[in-house]
Coordinates of C-alpha atoms in Angstrom, one line a residue:
X23 CA -24.3 -14.9 -12.9
X24 CA -20.7 -14.9 -11.8
X25 CA -17.6 -13.2 -13.1
X26 CA -14.8 -15.2 -14.8
X27 CA -11.3 -15.0 -13.4
X28 CA -10.2 -13.0 -16.4
X29 CA -13.0 -10.5 -16.1
X30 CA -11.9 -9.9 -12.5
X31 CA -8.3 -9.5 -13.5
X32 CA -9.1 -7.0 -16.2
X33 CA -11.5 -5.1 -13.8
X34 CA -8.6 -4.7 -11.3
X35 CA -6.1 -3.6 -14.0
X36 CA -8.7 -1.1 -15.4
X37 CA -9.5 0.5 -12.0
X38 CA -5.9 0.5 -10.9
X39 CA -4.8 2.4 -14.1
X40 CA -2.7 -0.6 -15.4
X41 CA -4.4 -1.1 -18.8
X42 CA -2.9 2.2 -20.0
X43 CA -1.0 5.1 -18.5
X44 CA -3.2 8.2 -18.2
X45 CA -2.3 11.9 -18.3
X46 CA -3.3 12.8 -14.8
X47 CA -1.6 14.4 -11.7
X48 CA -0.6 12.3 -8.7
X49 CA -3.6 13.5 -6.6
X50 CA -6.0 12.4 -9.2
X51 CA -4.2 9.0 -9.6
X52 CA -4.0 8.3 -5.9
X53 CA -7.7 9.2 -5.6
X54 CA -8.5 6.7 -8.3
X55 CA -6.4 3.8 -7.1
X56 CA -7.5 4.6 -3.5
X57 CA -4.5 3.3 -1.5
X58 CA -0.9 2.8 -2.3
X59 CA 1.3 0.6 0.0
X60 CA 4.1 2.8 1.3
X61 CA 6.4 0.8 3.6
X62 CA 9.3 1.5 1.2
X63 CA 9.6 5.2 0.4
X64 CA 10.2 4.4 -3.3
X65 CA 7.1 2.3 -3.8
X66 CA 4.5 5.0 -4.2
X67 CA 6.7 6.6 -6.8
X68 CA 7.1 3.4 -8.8
X69 CA 3.4 2.6 -8.4
X70 CA 2.5 6.0 -9.9
X71 CA 5.1 5.7 -12.6
X72 CA 3.3 2.6 -13.8
X73 CA 0.0 4.4 -14.0
X74 CA 0.7 8.0 -15.0
X75 CA 1.7 9.1 -18.5
X76 CA 4.8 11.3 -18.3
X77 CA 5.0 10.8 -14.5
X78 CA 7.3 13.4 -12.8
X79 CA 8.4 12.3 -9.3
X80 CA 8.7 15.9 -8.3
X81 CA 4.9 16.2 -8.6
X82 CA 4.5 13.5 -5.9
X83 CA 7.1 15.2 -3.8
X84 CA 5.0 18.3 -3.9
X85 CA 1.8 16.4 -3.1
X86 CA 3.4 15.0 0.0
X87 CA 4.8 18.4 1.0
X88 CA 1.5 20.2 0.5
X89 CA -0.3 17.4 2.4
X90 CA -2.9 16.6 -0.3
X91 CA -1.4 13.1 -0.2
X92 CA -0.6 11.6 3.2
X93 CA 1.4 8.7 4.4
X94 CA 0.1 7.0 7.5
X95 CA -0.5 3.7 9.3
X96 CA -3.9 2.5 8.0
X97 CA -5.3 -0.7 6.5
X98 CA -3.6 -3.9 7.7
X99 CA -1.7 -1.7 10.2
X100 CA 0.8 -0.9 7.4
X101 CA 1.8 2.4 5.8
X102 CA -0.2 3.6 2.9
X103 CA -0.2 6.8 0.8
X104 CA -3.8 8.1 0.4
X105 CA -5.5 11.4 -0.3
X106 CA -6.0 13.7 2.6
X107 CA -9.8 13.2 2.3
X108 CA -9.5 9.5 2.4
X109 CA -7.0 9.6 5.3
X110 CA -9.7 11.3 7.5
X111 CA -12.2 8.6 6.7
X112 CA -9.8 5.6 6.8
X113 CA -8.2 6.6 10.1
X114 CA -11.6 6.6 11.8
X115 CA -12.6 3.4 10.1
X116 CA -9.5 1.7 11.2
X117 CA -9.1 3.3 14.6
X118 CA -10.5 0.4 16.8
X119 CA -8.2 -2.1 14.9
X120 CA -5.2 0.2 15.2
X121 CA -5.7 0.7 18.9
X122 CA -6.3 -3.0 19.5
X123 CA -3.2 -4.0 17.7
X124 CA -1.2 -2.1 20.3
X125 CA -3.2 -1.7 23.5
X126 CA -4.1 -5.4 23.7
X127 CA -0.6 -6.5 22.7
X128 CA 1.4 -8.2 25.4
X129 CA 4.2 -5.8 24.8
X130 CA 1.9 -2.9 25.8
X131 CA 0.5 -4.8 28.8
X132 CA 4.0 -5.4 30.1
X133 CA 4.7 -1.6 30.2
X134 CA 4.1 0.5 33.3
X135 CA 1.2 2.5 31.7
X136 CA -2.5 2.2 31.4
X137 CA -4.7 2.8 28.3
X138 CA -6.1 5.9 30.0
X139 CA -2.6 7.2 30.6
X140 CA -1.6 6.5 27.0
X141 CA -4.6 8.4 25.7
X142 CA -3.7 11.3 27.9
X143 CA -0.1 11.3 26.6
X144 CA -1.5 11.3 23.1
X145 CA -3.1 14.7 23.8
X146 CA 0.3 16.1 24.7
X147 CA 1.9 14.5 21.7
X148 CA -0.7 15.9 19.2
X149 CA -0.1 19.4 20.5
X150 CA 3.7 18.9 20.4
X151 CA 3.6 17.5 16.8
X152 CA 1.7 20.4 15.3
X153 CA 5.0 20.9 13.6
X154 CA 7.0 17.9 12.4
X155 CA 8.9 16.0 15.1
X156 CA 11.4 13.2 14.9
X157 CA 11.3 10.1 17.1
X158 CA 13.9 11.2 19.6
X159 CA 12.1 14.5 20.2
X160 CA 8.8 12.7 20.7
X161 CA 10.3 10.1 23.0
X162 CA 11.9 12.8 25.1
X163 CA 8.5 14.5 25.4
X164 CA 6.7 11.3 26.4
X165 CA 9.4 10.5 28.9
X166 CA 9.1 13.9 30.5
X167 CA 5.4 13.2 31.2
X168 CA 5.4 9.5 32.0
X169 CA 8.9 8.6 32.9
X170 CA 10.4 5.2 32.0
X171 CA 7.4 2.9 31.1
X172 CA 9.5 0.1 29.8
X173 CA 10.0 -1.4 26.4
X174 CA 9.0 -1.0 23.6
X175 CA 7.9 2.4 24.9
X176 CA 4.6 4.1 24.6
X177 CA 5.6 5.8 21.4
X178 CA 5.4 2.4 19.8
X179 CA 1.7 2.4 20.5
X180 CA 0.8 6.0 19.8
X181 CA 2.5 6.2 16.5
X182 CA 0.2 3.5 15.2
X183 CA -3.2 4.7 16.4
X184 CA -2.5 8.4 17.2
X185 CA -3.5 9.7 13.8
X186 CA -0.2 11.2 13.0
X187 CA 1.1 11.3 9.4
X188 CA 4.7 11.0 8.2
X189 CA 6.1 14.4 7.3
X190 CA 8.5 14.6 4.3
X191 CA 12.1 14.7 5.2
X192 CA 13.8 15.0 1.8
X193 CA 15.1 12.9 -1.0
X194 CA 15.4 10.7 -2.8
X195 CA 11.7 9.6 -2.1
X196 CA 10.4 12.3 0.3
X197 CA 10.7 10.0 3.3
X198 CA 14.1 9.0 4.6
X199 CA 15.4 6.4 7.1
X200 CA 14.8 8.8 10.0
X201 CA 11.1 9.5 9.8
X202 CA 9.4 12.7 11.0
X203 CA 5.8 12.8 12.3
X204 CA 3.1 15.5 12.3
X205 CA -0.3 15.7 13.8
X206 CA -3.2 16.5 11.4
X207 CA -6.7 17.6 12.2
X208 CA -9.4 15.0 11.5
X209 CA -13.1 15.6 12.2
X210 CA -14.7 13.0 14.4
X211 CA -16.8 10.4 12.6
X212 CA -19.1 7.6 13.5
X213 CA -17.0 4.5 13.1
X214 CA -19.4 2.3 11.2
X215 CA -20.2 5.1 8.8
X216 CA -16.5 5.6 8.3
X217 CA -16.1 1.8 7.6
X218 CA -18.9 2.0 5.0
X219 CA -17.3 4.9 3.2
X220 CA -13.9 3.2 3.3
X221 CA -15.4 0.0 1.7
X222 CA -17.2 2.1 -0.9
X223 CA -13.9 3.7 -1.8
X224 CA -12.2 0.3 -1.8
X225 CA -14.8 -0.9 -4.4
X226 CA -14.2 2.1 -6.6
X227 CA -10.5 1.2 -6.9
X228 CA -10.5 -2.6 -6.5
X229 CA -14.1 -3.9 -7.2
X230 CA -15.9 -6.1 -7.8
X231 CA -14.9 -7.8 -4.6
X232 CA -16.1 -10.2 -2.0
X233 CA -16.4 -9.9 1.8
X234 CA -13.3 -12.0 2.3
X235 CA -11.5 -9.6 -0.2
X236 CA -12.6 -6.6 1.9
X237 CA -11.5 -8.4 5.1
X238 CA -8.0 -9.0 3.5
X239 CA -7.8 -5.3 2.4
X240 CA -8.7 -3.9 5.8
X241 CA -8.3 -6.8 8.4
X242 CA -11.5 -5.6 9.9
X243 CA -14.0 -8.3 11.2
X244 CA -16.3 -9.7 8.5
X245 CA -19.3 -9.0 10.8
X246 CA -18.3 -5.3 10.8
X247 CA -17.9 -5.4 7.0
X248 CA -21.3 -7.0 6.4
X249 CA -23.0 -4.5 8.7
X250 CA -21.3 -1.6 6.9
X251 CA -22.2 -3.0 3.5
X252 CA -25.8 -3.1 4.4
X253 CA -25.9 0.7 4.6
X254 CA -24.5 1.2 1.1
X255 CA -26.2 1.3 -2.2
X256 CA -24.3 -1.4 -4.1
X257 CA -24.8 -3.9 -6.8
X258 CA -24.1 -7.6 -6.2
X259 CA -23.1 -10.3 -8.7
X260 CA -22.8 -13.7 -6.9
X261 CA -20.5 -13.0 -4.0
X262 CA -19.0 -9.9 -5.5
X263 CA -20.1 -6.4 -4.5
X264 CA -19.5 -3.3 -6.5
X265 CA -20.4 0.4 -6.7
X266 CA -23.3 1.2 -9.2
X267 CA -22.6 2.3 -12.7
X268 CA -19.2 0.7 -13.2
X269 CA -18.7 -1.2 -16.4
X270 CA -16.4 -4.2 -16.8
X271 CA -13.6 -4.0 -19.4
X272 CA -13.5 -6.6 -22.2
X273 CA -11.8 -9.7 -20.8
X274 CA -9.7 -9.7 -24.0
X275 CA -8.4 -6.2 -23.3
X276 CA -4.7 -6.0 -23.9
X277 CA -2.7 -5.7 -20.6
X278 CA 0.7 -4.1 -21.2
X279 CA 3.8 -5.4 -19.3
X280 CA 4.6 -3.6 -16.1
X281 CA 7.4 -3.6 -13.6
X282 CA 5.5 -3.3 -10.3
X283 CA 6.7 -1.8 -7.1
X284 CA 7.3 -3.7 -3.9
X285 CA 4.1 -4.3 -2.0
X286 CA 2.0 -3.0 -4.9
X287 CA -1.6 -2.9 -3.6
X288 CA -3.0 -5.0 -6.4
X289 CA -1.1 -8.0 -5.0
X290 CA -2.4 -7.5 -1.4
X291 CA -5.9 -6.1 -1.7
X292 CA -7.7 -9.4 -2.2
X293 CA -8.2 -12.7 -0.3
X294 CA -8.2 -14.3 -3.8
X295 CA -4.6 -13.5 -4.7
X296 CA -4.9 -15.5 -7.9
X297 CA -6.7 -12.4 -9.4
X298 CA -3.2 -11.1 -10.1
X299 CA -0.7 -13.8 -8.8
X300 CA -0.9 -17.4 -10.1
X301 CA -1.2 -19.7 -7.1
X302 CA 2.1 -21.4 -7.7
X303 CA 3.9 -18.0 -7.5
X304 CA 2.2 -16.6 -4.4
X305 CA 4.7 -17.8 -1.9
X306 CA 7.6 -16.8 -4.1
X307 CA 6.6 -13.1 -4.3
X308 CA 4.9 -12.7 -0.9
X309 CA 7.5 -14.0 1.6
X310 CA 6.8 -15.5 5.0
X311 CA 7.5 -12.2 6.8
X312 CA 5.2 -10.2 4.5
X313 CA 7.9 -8.8 2.2
X314 CA 6.2 -8.5 -1.3
X315 CA 8.8 -8.4 -4.1
X316 CA 8.8 -6.1 -7.1
X317 CA 7.2 -8.2 -9.8
X318 CA 6.9 -8.5 -13.6
X319 CA 3.4 -8.2 -14.8
X320 CA 2.8 -10.0 -18.2
X321 CA -0.7 -10.2 -19.6
X322 CA -2.0 -8.9 -16.3
X323 CA -0.5 -11.6 -14.1
X324 CA 2.7 -12.0 -12.1
X325 CA 5.3 -13.8 -14.3
X326 CA 8.5 -13.1 -12.3
X327 CA 10.4 -10.5 -10.3
X328 CA 12.8 -7.7 -11.0
X329 CA 15.6 -5.9 -9.2
X330 CA 18.3 -3.3 -10.3
X331 CA 21.4 -4.9 -11.8
X332 CA 24.8 -3.8 -10.7
X333 CA 25.6 -2.3 -14.2
X334 CA 22.6 0.0 -14.1
X335 CA 20.2 -2.2 -15.9
X336 CA 17.2 -4.1 -14.6
X337 CA 17.5 -7.8 -13.9
X338 CA 14.3 -9.6 -14.8
X339 CA 13.7 -13.1 -13.6
X340 CA 10.9 -14.9 -15.4
X341 CA 9.3 -17.9 -13.6
X342 CA 8.1 -19.4 -16.9
X343 CA 8.9 -19.0 -20.6
X344 CA 8.1 -15.7 -22.1
X345 CA 7.8 -14.9 -25.8
X346 CA 10.3 -12.5 -27.4
X347 CA 7.5 -9.9 -27.9
X348 CA 6.8 -10.1 -24.2
X349 CA 10.5 -9.6 -23.4
X350 CA 10.7 -6.7 -25.7
X351 CA 7.8 -5.0 -23.9
X352 CA 9.5 -5.6 -20.6
X353 CA 12.7 -4.1 -22.0
X354 CA 10.9 -1.0 -23.0
X355 CA 9.5 -0.6 -19.5
X356 CA 12.9 -1.3 -18.0
X357 CA 14.4 1.6 -20.0
X358 CA 11.8 4.0 -18.6
X359 CA 12.3 2.6 -15.1
X360 CA 16.1 3.0 -15.3
X361 CA 15.6 6.7 -16.0
X362 CA 13.2 7.1 -13.0
X363 CA 15.6 5.3 -10.7
X364 CA 18.8 6.8 -12.1
X365 CA 17.7 10.3 -11.1
X366 CA 16.9 9.1 -7.5
X367 CA 18.1 5.7 -6.3
X368 CA 19.5 3.4 -9.0
X369 CA 19.9 0.5 -6.5
X370 CA 16.4 0.7 -5.1
X371 CA 15.2 -2.2 -2.8
X372 CA 18.9 -3.3 -2.5
X373 CA 18.4 -4.5 1.1
X374 CA 15.9 -7.2 -0.1
X375 CA 18.2 -9.0 -2.4
X376 CA 18.4 -12.0 -0.1
X377 CA 15.0 -13.1 -1.4
X378 CA 16.4 -13.8 -4.9
X379 CA 18.3 -16.9 -3.6
X380 CA 16.6 -20.0 -4.6
X381 CA 13.9 -18.4 -6.8
X382 CA 12.8 -20.8 -9.7
X383 CA 14.4 -18.8 -12.5
X384 CA 13.2 -20.1 -15.9
X385 CA 15.1 -17.3 -17.6
X386 CA 17.0 -14.2 -16.3
X387 CA 17.8 -11.3 -18.5
X388 CA 19.4 -7.9 -17.8
X389 CA 17.2 -5.4 -19.6

């Protein structure tokens, strides 16, 4: 037995709360969807707006301030918003990869500092960052202990693998252009056990999935993934693993239109991107440098992109013909999105507008 492409698509939409908005709080939603890409401060807010009925962005503000939701460098060495409980597990699961990404990089090797010295500096940093600290303060501390170690500076390495989280700095989306960092306490964990728990959590939010999918989600070696999977009680259908007891939605389940955030995790959590993104559109919405554009989701698949229009509307670019009923559904979503953005940042993602040049626009409408 194998799953059809449409079954896998509907399974993702169901677990990612994209078949219907649900009346839950942000902590519950983040727990269910497991990990939200957070490179752009607005993206977790737009991601949860797509998933929560009556979403109030102030509730996510409070979740970040209280620390029940944390923003940190984790999977794929990128920023994610996760629950505090998941952060403790995911940090230890990813720690070898996070360390290797910096300590074996030629930029680190060119600095006048050893790995042992960097780890010793981390102890000073974690003590110093018991309260939120900005980059300039941290660099001053590190310089006082290590002197000039060259570029890009030891902070470049420590901020990735040190286990710090981003501390909220204020509006419009909790995290501004001048980030602040804070140390959090995490209990030591055996690394392979942490990997196994991270993969189990991944499957609750993104399953069924293959080993290549899990590799794409985490960028951990496939041998490590297979070893961790062997310790879990999972069900297997063909090449796809899943947690026990999960049912698959009907493949004919109606998928409502959505205006997805930049870097929404559903677009990036699988090796098989066609689960959500038609093959012919993949390079259009995931650019060469990794920027992943805000997309139109129609019948559960990417059908185009969106950006704020200068007049306060939402400019929707469809890559293929859409029916009037589909456009009407997108217009309803755009009206809700305008309200969310209007209270915070009407021209969200403005610095990425260069990517719209040359897109194959079948039709463009301002909604």
